[in-house]
Amino acid sequence: MRTSVYGLIVLAIGLGYAIVRYNVFGGVSVEQLPLYVTNKAVSVAGLVLIVTAVGARPLSGWLPGCGWLMDERRSMGMLGLGLSAVHTVMSLMLLNPGYFGKFYDAGTGKMHLAAEVSMLAGVVALALLVVQSRAGEGSGRSSLRWLGVGVLALSLMHLGFMGWPGWWTPGKWHGGLPPITLLSAAIALVGLGLGLVPRRG
Ligand code: HEM
């Protein structure tokens, strides 16, 4: 129950940010709100849930009132997987030069190398998430943890290869708001740090 409420809150914050950045300041038509803009919120919410699941142990020790994270980390990870799967389906519907001109070569109509590497990293991250979810309670804690770290490292690659050039041009950020790829990369980095915190016992 707490996981669903947490997921809904994260999704609402992500959607609010995406609407302000893209529809209000970025000149994106409201016609693109249902799929293109919502996809951004869904992808970030999935990532935040994965990060929270990976970091549940240290976070529950450090933050007062967060003991419940340890009990719910499995459902947290499953919801993260579900949202990432929805993000994948939405992205597949949108993947064309009309929506993502920067991914494609104008002459050949094919993807640039960086875009292909980014998409591959996303697909492998999703596959690892599925493997992790299937591994279940029976598997060693350490293998589940390393799978989570792998998912986050691949997500970072997914984001870096698609967003890197835009991270260094703050003058062009819509409304002065950082790109969601940059915010997401920071979130994934925090998750990697949490996943690498040495465990006792
Ligand atoms: C664990 C798996 C995945 C995670 C955690 C993830 C996460 C993210 C995040 C946080 C963004 C940034 C949103 C933005 O700036 O708009 C993003 C963008 C994107 N992802 Fe993924 N992703 C995953 C898998 C995939 C897969 C499998 C595909 C392939 C279909 C994909 C395609 C895209 C596309 C096309 C974008 C650009 C969206 C946009 O800018 O509107 N992702 N992803």
XYZ file of N, CA, C and O and ligand atoms in Angstrom:
847
model
N 0.834 -1.211 0.000
C 0.000 0.000 0.000
C 0.870 1.264 0.000
O 0.707 2.154 -0.817
N 1.869 1.268 0.916
C 2.760 2.435 0.973
C 3.528 2.591 -0.341
O 3.772 3.699 -0.799
N 3.902 1.447 -0.932
C 4.632 1.484 -2.201
C 3.780 2.130 -3.290
O 4.277 2.956 -4.063
N 2.482 1.780 -3.347
C 1.610 2.342 -4.382
C 1.456 3.849 -4.187
O 1.501 4.614 -5.164
N 1.285 4.271 -2.923
C 1.133 5.709 -2.655
C 2.419 6.440 -3.040
O 2.398 7.474 -3.715
N 3.558 5.857 -2.636
C 4.864 6.441 -2.965
C 5.014 6.557 -4.491
O 5.391 7.605 -5.022
N 4.663 5.467 -5.198
C 4.763 5.464 -6.662
C 3.888 6.535 -7.288
O 4.301 7.240 -8.212
N 2.669 6.668 -6.753
C 1.739 7.673 -7.300
C 2.270 9.096 -7.082
O 2.169 9.952 -7.966
N 2.832 9.323 -5.891
C 3.370 10.664 -5.593
C 4.536 10.985 -6.539
O 4.598 12.065 -7.137
N 5.434 10.009 -6.707
C 6.593 10.229 -7.589
C 6.125 10.490 -9.022
O 6.616 11.398 -9.715
N 5.124 9.705 -9.461
C 4.597 9.861 -10.818
C 3.977 11.263 -10.992
O 4.195 11.927 -12.010
N 3.237 11.713 -9.973
C 2.582 13.025 -10.057
C 3.622 14.143 -10.116
O 3.490 15.092 -10.901
N 4.681 14.021 -9.295
C 5.737 15.058 -9.321
C 6.419 15.055 -10.696
O 6.646 16.105 -11.307
N 6.717 13.861 -11.207
C 7.372 13.748 -12.517
C 6.507 14.337 -13.618
O 6.994 15.060 -14.497
N 5.202 14.064 -13.556
C 4.299 14.574 -14.593
C 4.200 16.100 -14.509
O 4.226 16.797 -15.533
N 4.123 16.606 -13.281
C 4.061 18.066 -13.092
C 5.295 18.728 -13.692
O 5.198 19.705 -14.435
N 6.466 18.170 -13.397
C 7.725 18.740 -13.906
C 7.751 18.682 -15.438
O 8.113 19.652 -16.109
N 7.355 17.514 -15.986
C 7.399 17.346 -17.449
C 6.436 18.326 -18.133
O 6.774 18.916 -19.167
N 5.248 18.534 -17.550
C 4.285 19.456 -18.172
C 4.838 20.881 -18.151
O 4.799 21.600 -19.160
N 5.394 21.276 -16.993
C 5.932 22.646 -16.901
C 7.094 22.808 -17.882
O 7.172 23.779 -18.637
N 8.019 21.817 -17.902
C 9.206 21.981 -18.750
C 8.875 21.911 -20.244
O 9.364 22.721 -21.032
N 8.032 20.946 -20.629
C 7.820 20.734 -22.065
C 6.596 21.454 -22.611
O 6.682 22.080 -23.669
N 5.445 21.384 -21.918
C 4.237 22.027 -22.458
C 4.237 23.525 -22.184
O 3.906 24.320 -23.068
N 4.632 23.908 -20.954
C 4.548 25.333 -20.610
C 5.722 26.104 -21.223
O 5.531 27.087 -21.938
N 6.950 25.649 -20.963
C 8.125 26.414 -21.424
C 8.726 25.881 -22.730
O 9.403 26.620 -23.437
N 8.523 24.611 -23.048
C 9.231 24.020 -24.185
C 8.496 24.096 -25.505
O 9.011 23.638 -26.519
N 7.289 24.652 -25.494
C 6.553 24.787 -26.748
C 6.009 23.476 -27.273
O 5.600 23.395 -28.445
N 5.979 22.424 -26.462
C 5.394 21.149 -26.906
C 3.878 21.272 -26.816
O 3.339 21.737 -25.807
N 3.192 20.857 -27.897
C 1.729 20.986 -27.928
C 1.076 20.094 -26.871
O 1.591 19.012 -26.543
N -0.073 20.538 -26.389
C -0.812 19.755 -25.413
C -1.288 18.429 -26.033
O -1.563 17.462 -25.319
N -1.295 18.374 -27.377
C -1.661 17.114 -28.061
C -0.655 16.007 -27.750
O -0.966 14.822 -27.877
N 0.564 16.388 -27.384
C 1.605 15.390 -27.086
C 1.682 15.065 -25.594
O 2.603 14.367 -25.159
N 0.721 15.582 -24.826
C 0.720 15.306 -23.383
C 0.427 13.832 -23.041
O 1.124 13.233 -22.219
N -0.575 13.210 -23.678
C -0.940 11.856 -23.241
C 0.183 10.823 -23.361
O 0.333 9.981 -22.482
N 0.964 10.892 -24.435
C 1.962 9.834 -24.644
C 3.399 10.348 -24.478
O 4.155 9.842 -23.639
N 3.768 11.371 -25.255
C 5.159 11.837 -25.281
C 5.582 12.420 -23.936
O 6.624 12.046 -23.379
N 4.765 13.306 -23.378
C 5.128 13.962 -22.113
C 4.914 13.000 -20.940
O 5.751 12.908 -20.035
N 3.830 12.240 -20.977
C 3.563 11.294 -19.884
C 4.643 10.219 -19.811
O 5.024 9.767 -18.728
N 5.173 9.838 -20.981
C 6.236 8.819 -21.010
C 7.438 9.259 -20.182
O 8.086 8.450 -19.524
N 7.730 10.551 -20.182
C 8.873 11.054 -19.415
C 8.624 10.833 -17.923
O 9.517 10.399 -17.186
N 7.391 11.137 -17.484
C 7.061 10.968 -16.062
C 7.098 9.489 -15.672
O 7.607 9.121 -14.604
N 6.573 8.625 -16.563
C 6.543 7.182 -16.271
C 7.971 6.645 -16.147
O 8.295 5.886 -15.225
N 8.860 7.089 -17.062
C 10.235 6.566 -17.036
C 10.955 6.990 -15.757
O 11.648 6.195 -15.129
N 10.771 8.274 -15.360
C 11.455 8.739 -14.143
C 10.895 8.024 -12.916
O 11.650 7.623 -12.023
N 9.566 7.861 -12.878
C 8.959 7.198 -11.715
C 9.506 5.769 -11.597
O 9.858 5.313 -10.500
N 9.635 5.058 -12.736
C 10.192 3.703 -12.710
C 11.600 3.709 -12.135
O 11.940 2.906 -11.257
N 12.394 4.673 -12.598
C 13.783 4.753 -12.130
C 13.843 5.036 -10.624
O 14.619 4.420 -9.893
N 13.015 5.978 -10.166
C 13.035 6.341 -8.737
C 12.658 5.122 -7.881
O 13.259 4.867 -6.838
N 11.675 4.334 -8.350
C 11.282 3.148 -7.571
C 12.413 2.107 -7.552
O 12.673 1.486 -6.520
N 13.103 1.958 -8.691
C 14.221 1.003 -8.727
C 15.324 1.465 -7.753
O 15.861 0.687 -6.972
N 15.620 2.774 -7.803
C 16.654 3.332 -6.913
C 16.254 3.127 -5.449
O 17.073 2.738 -4.608
N 14.984 3.350 -5.144
C 14.535 3.195 -3.754
C 14.647 1.737 -3.312
O 15.034 1.450 -2.181
N 14.321 0.812 -4.240
C 14.431 -0.615 -3.894
C 15.897 -1.000 -3.674
O 16.229 -1.675 -2.693
N 16.776 -0.533 -4.570
C 18.200 -0.870 -4.443
C 18.791 -0.266 -3.159
O 19.615 -0.879 -2.487
N 18.315 0.946 -2.813
C 18.891 1.639 -1.642
C 18.100 1.430 -0.362
O 18.379 2.093 0.642
N 17.123 0.509 -0.378
C 16.227 0.364 0.789
C 16.993 0.100 2.083
O 16.683 0.691 3.126
N 18.008 -0.749 2.008
C 18.713 -1.111 3.247
C 19.418 0.101 3.871
O 19.109 0.450 5.024
N 20.333 0.762 3.159
C 20.963 1.932 3.803
C 19.962 3.039 4.141
O 20.042 3.641 5.203
N 18.974 3.274 3.262
C 18.017 4.371 3.519
C 17.211 4.104 4.792
O 16.983 5.018 5.592
N 16.805 2.834 4.982
C 15.983 2.532 6.155
C 16.809 2.675 7.438
O 16.257 2.950 8.500
N 18.122 2.494 7.320
C 18.976 2.671 8.503
C 19.250 4.136 8.797
O 19.345 4.545 9.951
N 19.359 4.935 7.754
C 19.767 6.329 7.936
C 18.593 7.268 8.218
O 18.731 8.228 8.967
N 17.451 7.014 7.528
C 16.346 7.984 7.598
C 15.302 7.546 8.622
O 14.769 6.427 8.522
N 14.996 8.405 9.595
C 13.992 8.026 10.579
C 12.629 7.808 9.918
O 12.272 8.525 8.976
N 11.908 6.795 10.362
C 10.559 6.527 9.830
C 10.559 5.801 8.502
O 9.507 5.667 7.869
N 11.742 5.355 8.041
C 11.792 4.682 6.732
C 12.053 3.183 6.852
O 12.457 2.536 5.873
N 11.806 2.616 8.028
C 12.006 1.180 8.232
C 11.147 0.351 7.286
O 11.535 -0.745 6.875
N 9.968 0.873 6.914
C 9.054 0.147 6.022
C 9.657 -0.141 4.652
O 9.238 -1.072 3.959
N 10.679 0.624 4.264
C 11.293 0.406 2.947
C 11.846 -1.013 2.820
O 11.764 -1.631 1.760
N 12.410 -1.525 3.922
C 12.975 -2.880 3.882
C 11.887 -3.924 3.651
O 12.082 -4.882 2.913
N 10.714 -3.709 4.265
C 9.613 -4.677 4.096
C 9.039 -4.615 2.684
O 8.522 -5.598 2.171
N 9.091 -3.428 2.088
C 8.395 -3.256 0.803
C 9.337 -3.172 -0.394
O 8.915 -2.819 -1.492
N 10.621 -3.491 -0.157
C 11.554 -3.253 -1.278
C 11.256 -4.145 -2.471
O 11.500 -3.764 -3.609
N 10.705 -5.361 -2.210
C 10.403 -6.236 -3.344
C 9.253 -5.663 -4.178
O 9.345 -5.580 -5.403
N 8.177 -5.209 -3.502
C 7.062 -4.632 -4.277
C 7.498 -3.323 -4.934
O 7.041 -2.974 -6.022
N 8.417 -2.617 -4.265
C 8.963 -1.384 -4.848
C 9.676 -1.705 -6.175
O 9.489 -1.039 -7.182
N 10.513 -2.752 -6.152
C 11.241 -3.156 -7.354
C 10.286 -3.638 -8.444
O 10.472 -3.335 -9.631
N 9.234 -4.364 -8.048
C 8.276 -4.872 -9.039
C 7.518 -3.713 -9.697
O 7.260 -3.724 -10.904
N 7.160 -2.704 -8.885
C 6.471 -1.541 -9.468
C 7.423 -0.770 -10.400
O 7.021 -0.286 -11.462
N 8.698 -0.713 -9.998
C 9.705 -0.080 -10.865
C 9.804 -0.809 -12.189
O 9.861 -0.190 -13.263
N 9.783 -2.131 -12.136
C 9.822 -2.948 -13.364
C 8.565 -2.684 -14.203
O 8.653 -2.498 -15.425
N 7.409 -2.644 -13.549
C 6.156 -2.413 -14.280
C 6.164 -1.073 -14.997
O 5.810 -0.979 -16.179
N 6.613 -0.043 -14.287
C 6.635 1.299 -14.900
C 7.655 1.347 -16.043
O 7.411 1.969 -17.081
N 8.802 0.673 -15.866
C 9.810 0.664 -16.940
C 9.277 -0.082 -18.158
O 9.572 0.282 -19.305
N 8.479 -1.122 -17.925
C 7.887 -1.862 -19.049
C 6.883 -0.969 -19.782
O 6.851 -0.938 -21.025
N 6.085 -0.216 -19.020
C 5.123 0.705 -19.658
C 5.890 1.779 -20.446
O 5.534 2.124 -21.587
N 6.983 2.274 -19.846
C 7.831 3.264 -20.535
C 8.356 2.687 -21.858
O 8.395 3.378 -22.881
N 8.731 1.416 -21.842
C 9.253 0.785 -23.056
C 8.182 0.734 -24.144
O 8.432 1.093 -25.303
N 6.973 0.322 -23.757
C 5.887 0.230 -24.753
C 5.589 1.628 -25.315
O 5.465 1.816 -26.540
N 5.504 2.624 -24.427
C 5.208 3.988 -24.900
C 6.322 4.486 -25.825
O 6.069 5.086 -26.868
N 7.588 4.200 -25.442
C 8.724 4.657 -26.253
C 8.700 4.020 -27.634
O 8.993 4.671 -28.641
N 8.344 2.720 -27.682
C 8.315 2.034 -28.982
C 7.272 2.660 -29.908
O 7.446 2.702 -31.117
N 6.164 3.159 -29.308
C 5.141 3.822 -30.141
C 5.651 5.156 -30.679
O 5.250 5.608 -31.742
N 6.547 5.780 -29.903
C 6.988 7.141 -30.245
C 8.286 7.180 -31.048
O 8.634 8.225 -31.598
N 9.006 6.046 -31.088
C 10.353 6.072 -31.679
C 10.319 6.296 -33.184
O 10.241 5.343 -33.968
N 10.349 7.554 -33.577
C 10.472 7.933 -34.988
C 11.003 9.362 -35.042
O 10.968 10.086 -34.038
N 11.524 9.769 -36.220
C 12.178 11.084 -36.297
C 11.253 12.253 -35.979
O 11.715 13.325 -35.596
N 9.954 12.072 -36.124
C 9.028 13.162 -35.799
C 9.119 13.558 -34.335
O 9.098 14.737 -33.988
N 9.230 12.566 -33.462
C 9.333 12.836 -32.023
C 10.781 13.024 -31.582
O 11.082 13.836 -30.725
N 11.674 12.203 -32.141
C 13.059 12.212 -31.671
C 14.027 12.461 -32.822
O 14.861 11.618 -33.141
N 13.890 13.646 -33.441
C 14.743 13.992 -34.579
C 16.220 13.865 -34.244
O 17.014 13.412 -35.075
N 16.587 14.199 -32.990
C 18.016 14.187 -32.628
C 18.598 12.771 -32.605
O 19.805 12.597 -32.658
N 17.765 11.749 -32.548
C 18.265 10.367 -32.550
C 18.632 9.908 -33.966
O 19.314 8.909 -34.130
N 18.106 10.610 -34.987
C 18.184 10.075 -36.356
C 19.045 10.917 -37.291
O 19.103 12.148 -37.159
N 19.673 10.242 -38.248
C 20.412 10.911 -39.308
C 19.389 11.381 -40.346
O 18.592 10.572 -40.833
N 19.428 12.701 -40.658
C 18.408 13.252 -41.555
C 18.494 12.627 -42.943
O 17.476 12.455 -43.628
N 19.725 12.258 -43.382
C 19.901 11.704 -44.729
C 19.390 10.278 -44.844
O 18.573 9.968 -45.718
N 19.859 9.392 -43.947
C 19.523 7.960 -44.071
C 18.222 7.604 -43.352
O 17.611 6.568 -43.633
N 17.820 8.449 -42.398
C 16.616 8.133 -41.616
C 16.871 7.063 -40.568
O 15.944 6.597 -39.900
N 18.179 6.666 -40.418
C 18.508 5.642 -39.414
C 19.047 6.312 -38.147
O 19.467 7.471 -38.183
N 19.094 5.531 -37.054
C 19.571 6.108 -35.795
C 21.073 6.344 -35.817
O 21.829 5.585 -36.428
N 21.496 7.416 -35.095
C 22.927 7.642 -34.864
C 23.439 6.548 -33.922
O 22.652 5.931 -33.184
N 24.788 6.397 -33.906
C 25.402 5.391 -33.026
C 25.009 5.625 -31.564
O 24.628 4.681 -30.849
N 25.078 6.888 -31.112
C 24.795 7.172 -29.691
C 23.364 6.758 -29.331
O 23.113 6.207 -28.258
N 22.423 6.996 -30.250
C 21.029 6.634 -29.980
C 20.871 5.114 -29.919
O 20.169 4.590 -29.051
N 21.556 4.413 -30.830
C 21.460 2.943 -30.813
C 22.044 2.373 -29.527
O 21.483 1.456 -28.915
N 23.204 2.938 -29.107
C 23.826 2.447 -27.864
C 22.878 2.724 -26.685
O 22.669 1.874 -25.813
N 22.274 3.921 -26.688
C 21.346 4.283 -25.606
C 20.166 3.303 -25.544
O 19.794 2.826 -24.462
N 19.584 3.003 -26.713
C 18.430 2.098 -26.736
C 18.834 0.687 -26.286
O 18.114 0.028 -25.542
N 20.046 0.244 -26.742
C 20.512 -1.087 -26.340
C 20.675 -1.147 -24.813
O 20.254 -2.119 -24.163
N 21.266 -0.091 -24.245
C 21.460 -0.075 -22.786
C 20.102 -0.147 -22.074
O 19.952 -0.856 -21.076
N 19.097 0.562 -22.604
C 17.758 0.518 -22.010
C 17.168 -0.885 -22.069
O 16.619 -1.396 -21.086
N 17.315 -1.525 -23.221
C 16.753 -2.875 -23.394
C 17.438 -3.864 -22.440
O 16.779 -4.693 -21.790
N 18.783 -3.769 -22.337
C 19.492 -4.710 -21.459
C 19.132 -4.428 -19.992
O 18.978 -5.357 -19.186
N 18.957 -3.136 -19.653
C 18.539 -2.798 -18.278
C 17.195 -3.451 -17.969
O 16.998 -4.047 -16.904
N 16.288 -3.372 -18.924
C 14.957 -3.966 -18.722
C 15.065 -5.488 -18.573
O 14.429 -6.085 -17.699
N 15.919 -6.099 -19.422
C 16.092 -7.555 -19.345
C 16.655 -7.958 -17.974
O 16.191 -8.917 -17.356
N 17.641 -7.185 -17.481
C 18.212 -7.494 -16.157
C 17.166 -7.364 -15.057
O 17.139 -8.145 -14.113
N 16.287 -6.352 -15.206
C 15.216 -6.168 -14.215
C 14.304 -7.391 -14.179
O 13.885 -7.841 -13.119
N 14.003 -7.915 -15.384
C 13.139 -9.097 -15.461
C 13.847 -10.289 -14.803
O 13.254 -11.021 -13.994
N 15.151 -10.460 -15.111
C 15.922 -11.557 -14.507
C 15.879 -11.421 -12.985
O 15.645 -12.387 -12.251
N 16.061 -10.177 -12.507
C 16.075 -9.936 -11.057
C 14.729 -10.300 -10.426
O 14.662 -10.930 -9.381
N 13.652 -9.921 -11.119
C 12.325 -10.188 -10.551
C 12.038 -11.683 -10.530
O 11.376 -12.188 -9.645
N 12.570 -12.414 -11.530
C 12.348 -13.860 -11.591
C 13.224 -14.589 -10.580
O 12.896 -15.680 -10.149
N 14.377 -13.967 -10.222
C 15.294 -14.620 -9.284
C 14.609 -14.808 -7.933
O 14.799 -15.827 -7.270
N 13.796 -13.813 -7.525
C 12.940 -13.961 -6.342
C 13.674 -14.112 -5.034
O 14.882 -13.933 -4.942
N 12.896 -14.482 -4.029
C 13.388 -14.531 -2.654
C 14.444 -15.623 -2.453
O 15.293 -15.520 -1.585
N 14.369 -16.691 -3.287
C 15.267 -17.817 -3.092
C 16.732 -17.476 -3.344
O 17.626 -18.133 -2.827
N 16.985 -16.432 -4.157
C 18.365 -16.136 -4.545
C 19.099 -15.416 -3.426
O 18.499 -14.807 -2.567
N 20.426 -15.487 -3.528
C 21.244 -14.797 -2.535
C 21.001 -13.298 -2.608
O 20.749 -12.764 -3.689
N 21.065 -12.657 -1.422
C 20.834 -11.221 -1.371
C 21.858 -10.471 -2.209
O 21.567 -9.484 -2.837
N 23.097 -11.017 -2.198
C 24.140 -10.265 -2.876
C 23.951 -10.308 -4.390
O 24.179 -9.316 -5.077
N 23.443 -11.437 -4.947
C 23.260 -11.451 -6.404
C 22.124 -10.508 -6.798
O 22.201 -9.824 -7.821
N 21.066 -10.433 -5.984
C 19.968 -9.499 -6.291
C 20.487 -8.062 -6.269
O 20.143 -7.236 -7.106
N 21.349 -7.798 -5.287
C 21.885 -6.449 -5.160
C 22.743 -6.077 -6.372
O 22.616 -5.003 -6.941
N 23.590 -7.020 -6.816
C 24.453 -6.715 -7.960
C 23.653 -6.585 -9.252
O 24.006 -5.799 -10.140
N 22.553 -7.333 -9.346
C 21.684 -7.154 -10.520
C 21.111 -5.741 -10.507
O 21.048 -5.066 -11.536
N 20.695 -5.265 -9.316
C 20.156 -3.905 -9.187
C 21.187 -2.860 -9.567
O 20.892 -1.895 -10.275
N 22.422 -3.081 -9.128
C 23.504 -2.147 -9.472
C 23.719 -2.147 -10.992
O 23.893 -1.093 -11.613
N 23.644 -3.342 -11.600
C 23.798 -3.443 -13.062
C 22.690 -2.701 -13.789
O 22.943 -1.985 -14.771
N 21.449 -2.835 -13.306
C 20.316 -2.126 -13.919
C 20.572 -0.614 -13.876
O 20.357 0.096 -14.867
N 21.061 -0.139 -12.743
C 21.268 1.311 -12.611
C 22.439 1.793 -13.477
O 22.383 2.881 -14.063
N 23.494 0.981 -13.567
C 24.630 1.371 -14.419
C 24.178 1.455 -15.886
O 24.526 2.394 -16.617
N 23.353 0.487 -16.313
C 22.859 0.498 -17.699
C 21.876 1.650 -17.922
O 21.855 2.260 -18.997
N 21.081 1.973 -16.900
C 20.156 3.105 -17.028
C 20.949 4.404 -17.196
O 20.580 5.293 -17.974
N 22.063 4.485 -16.461
C 22.922 5.672 -16.572
C 23.471 5.790 -18.000
O 23.510 6.879 -18.580
N 23.846 4.666 -18.563
C 24.351 4.631 -19.943
C 23.234 5.040 -20.920
O 23.452 5.823 -21.851
N 22.035 4.482 -20.679
C 20.844 4.794 -21.498
C 20.636 6.314 -21.525
O 20.422 6.918 -22.577
N 20.749 6.939 -20.368
C 20.486 8.383 -20.255
C 21.647 9.204 -20.812
O 21.430 10.208 -21.492
N 22.887 8.778 -20.506
C 24.056 9.542 -20.942
C 24.153 9.607 -22.457
O 24.376 10.666 -23.038
N 23.946 8.452 -23.119
C 24.089 8.436 -24.577
C 22.976 9.214 -25.268
O 23.136 9.656 -26.394
N 21.810 9.387 -24.600
C 20.760 10.179 -25.267
C 20.804 11.655 -24.893
O 20.462 12.511 -25.674
N 21.265 11.958 -23.651
C 21.091 13.336 -23.188
C 22.344 14.179 -23.064
O 22.248 15.399 -22.936
N 23.505 13.533 -23.124
C 24.779 14.192 -22.810
C 24.935 15.599 -23.407
O 25.230 16.551 -22.666
N 24.751 15.807 -24.726
C 25.002 17.146 -25.279
C 24.144 18.230 -24.616
O 24.610 19.340 -24.384
N 22.889 17.882 -24.294
C 21.973 18.884 -23.724
C 22.263 19.225 -22.270
O 21.745 20.205 -21.742
N 23.111 18.407 -21.621
C 23.397 18.662 -20.205
C 24.306 19.880 -20.025
O 24.376 20.449 -18.945
N 25.041 20.231 -21.090
C 26.076 21.261 -20.959
C 25.663 22.579 -21.602
O 26.511 23.430 -21.875
N 24.374 22.731 -21.904
C 23.912 23.982 -22.523
C 22.754 24.570 -21.698
O 21.628 24.671 -22.193
N 23.035 24.980 -20.438
C 21.948 25.466 -19.565
C 21.212 26.665 -20.146
O 20.027 26.861 -19.843
N 21.891 27.402 -21.015
C 21.238 28.563 -21.622
C 20.033 28.160 -22.475
O 19.143 28.975 -22.718
N 20.026 26.903 -22.940
C 18.939 26.450 -23.824
C 17.866 25.645 -23.077
O 16.918 25.167 -23.695
N 18.053 25.458 -21.759
C 17.073 24.664 -21.015
C 15.735 25.401 -20.953
O 15.691 26.594 -20.597
N 14.655 24.702 -21.285
C 13.325 25.322 -21.268
C 12.999 25.829 -19.868
O 13.020 25.058 -18.901
N 12.710 27.130 -19.769
C 12.366 27.718 -18.470
C 13.503 27.625 -17.471
O 13.267 27.739 -16.263
N 14.727 27.379 -17.950
C 15.874 27.231 -17.045
C 15.836 25.922 -16.263
O 16.644 25.710 -15.353
N 14.912 25.035 -16.641
C 14.755 23.767 -15.913
C 15.647 22.688 -16.535
O 15.608 22.488 -17.756
N 16.448 21.979 -15.728
C 17.335 20.938 -16.267
C 16.562 19.833 -16.991
O 15.421 19.525 -16.611
N 17.180 19.245 -18.051
C 16.520 18.149 -18.771
C 16.237 16.966 -17.834
O 17.001 16.727 -16.891
N 15.171 16.222 -18.146
C 14.820 15.072 -17.300
C 15.915 14.005 -17.380
O 16.165 13.295 -16.413
N 16.610 13.928 -18.535
C 17.700 12.945 -18.625
C 18.789 13.259 -17.589
O 19.352 12.346 -16.979
N 19.067 14.567 -17.392
C 20.119 14.955 -16.442
C 19.679 14.655 -15.003
O 20.428 14.066 -14.215
N 18.440 15.036 -14.673
C 17.928 14.757 -13.326
C 17.910 13.247 -13.082
O 18.281 12.771 -12.006
N 17.497 12.501 -14.116
C 17.414 11.046 -13.968
C 18.804 10.445 -13.786
O 18.975 9.498 -13.008
N 19.800 10.989 -14.513
C 21.168 10.471 -14.371
C 21.660 10.717 -12.936
O 22.320 9.850 -12.338
N 21.321 11.883 -12.377
C 21.725 12.173 -10.992
C 21.057 11.175 -10.040
O 21.699 10.652 -9.119
N 19.778 10.877 -10.299
C 19.045 9.917 -9.448
C 19.683 8.523 -9.563
O 19.883 7.829 -8.571
N 20.031 8.126 -10.804
C 20.653 6.805 -11.014
C 22.012 6.740 -10.307
O 22.371 5.709 -9.724
N 22.758 7.858 -10.326
C 24.068 7.891 -9.658
C 23.918 7.722 -8.151
O 24.682 6.991 -7.512
N 22.911 8.415 -7.582
C 22.637 8.273 -6.147
C 22.314 6.804 -5.850
O 22.811 6.217 -4.887
N 21.487 6.188 -6.727
C 21.118 4.781 -6.553
C 22.340 3.873 -6.603
O 22.461 2.934 -5.813
N 23.262 4.169 -7.549
C 24.481 3.361 -7.642
C 25.285 3.472 -6.353
O 25.777 2.479 -5.822
N 25.381 4.710 -5.835
C 26.097 4.931 -4.574
C 25.461 4.120 -3.451
O 26.146 3.434 -2.693
N 24.119 4.159 -3.374
C 23.409 3.423 -2.313
C 23.616 1.919 -2.473
O 23.786 1.187 -1.501
N 23.618 1.469 -3.732
C 23.794 0.033 -3.980
C 25.194 -0.439 -3.633
O 25.397 -1.618 -3.357
N 26.152 0.483 -3.664
C 27.546 0.096 -3.406
C 27.957 0.299 -1.944
O 29.083 -0.037 -1.576
N 27.047 0.867 -1.121
C 27.360 1.025 0.307
C 27.635 -0.362 0.888
O 26.825 -1.273 0.713
N 28.806 -0.539 1.556
C 29.109 -1.873 2.097
C 28.029 -2.343 3.063
O 27.525 -1.558 3.857
N 27.647 -3.628 2.930
C 26.622 -4.212 3.808
C 27.312 -4.959 4.943
O 28.328 -5.613 4.720
N 26.705 -4.868 6.123
C 27.205 -5.667 7.260
C 26.447 -6.983 7.317
O 25.235 -6.995 7.127
N 27.114 -8.056 7.559
C 26.463 -9.350 7.793
C 25.944 -10.022 6.556
O 25.940 -9.518 5.493
C 15.081 -0.304 -16.900
C 14.746 0.157 -18.079
C 14.649 1.622 -18.399
C 14.737 2.708 -17.583
C 14.926 2.756 -16.073
C 14.571 3.882 -18.428
C 14.588 5.179 -17.979
C 14.496 6.295 -18.771
C 14.506 7.656 -18.295
C 14.580 8.073 -16.842
C 14.414 8.468 -19.390
C 14.469 9.999 -19.401
C 13.129 10.599 -19.772
C 13.263 11.846 -20.578
O 14.189 12.626 -20.468
O 12.380 12.068 -21.376
C 14.303 7.619 -20.558
C 14.147 8.073 -21.842
C 13.916 7.272 -22.916
N 13.895 5.891 -22.947
Fe 14.159 4.694 -21.355
N 14.397 3.480 -19.737
C 14.441 2.114 -19.761
C 14.276 1.300 -20.860
C 14.013 1.739 -22.122
C 13.821 0.885 -23.268
C 13.827 -0.645 -23.259
C 13.589 1.693 -24.347
C 13.357 1.261 -25.756
C 12.233 1.249 -26.301
C 13.652 3.075 -23.873
C 13.473 4.195 -24.645
C 13.593 5.484 -24.225
C 13.382 6.667 -25.059
C 13.001 6.675 -26.531
C 13.590 7.776 -24.235
C 13.473 9.252 -24.627
C 12.144 9.739 -24.070
C 11.950 11.208 -24.265
O 12.929 11.969 -24.270
O 10.794 11.622 -24.369
N 13.911 3.063 -22.523
N 14.364 6.297 -20.157
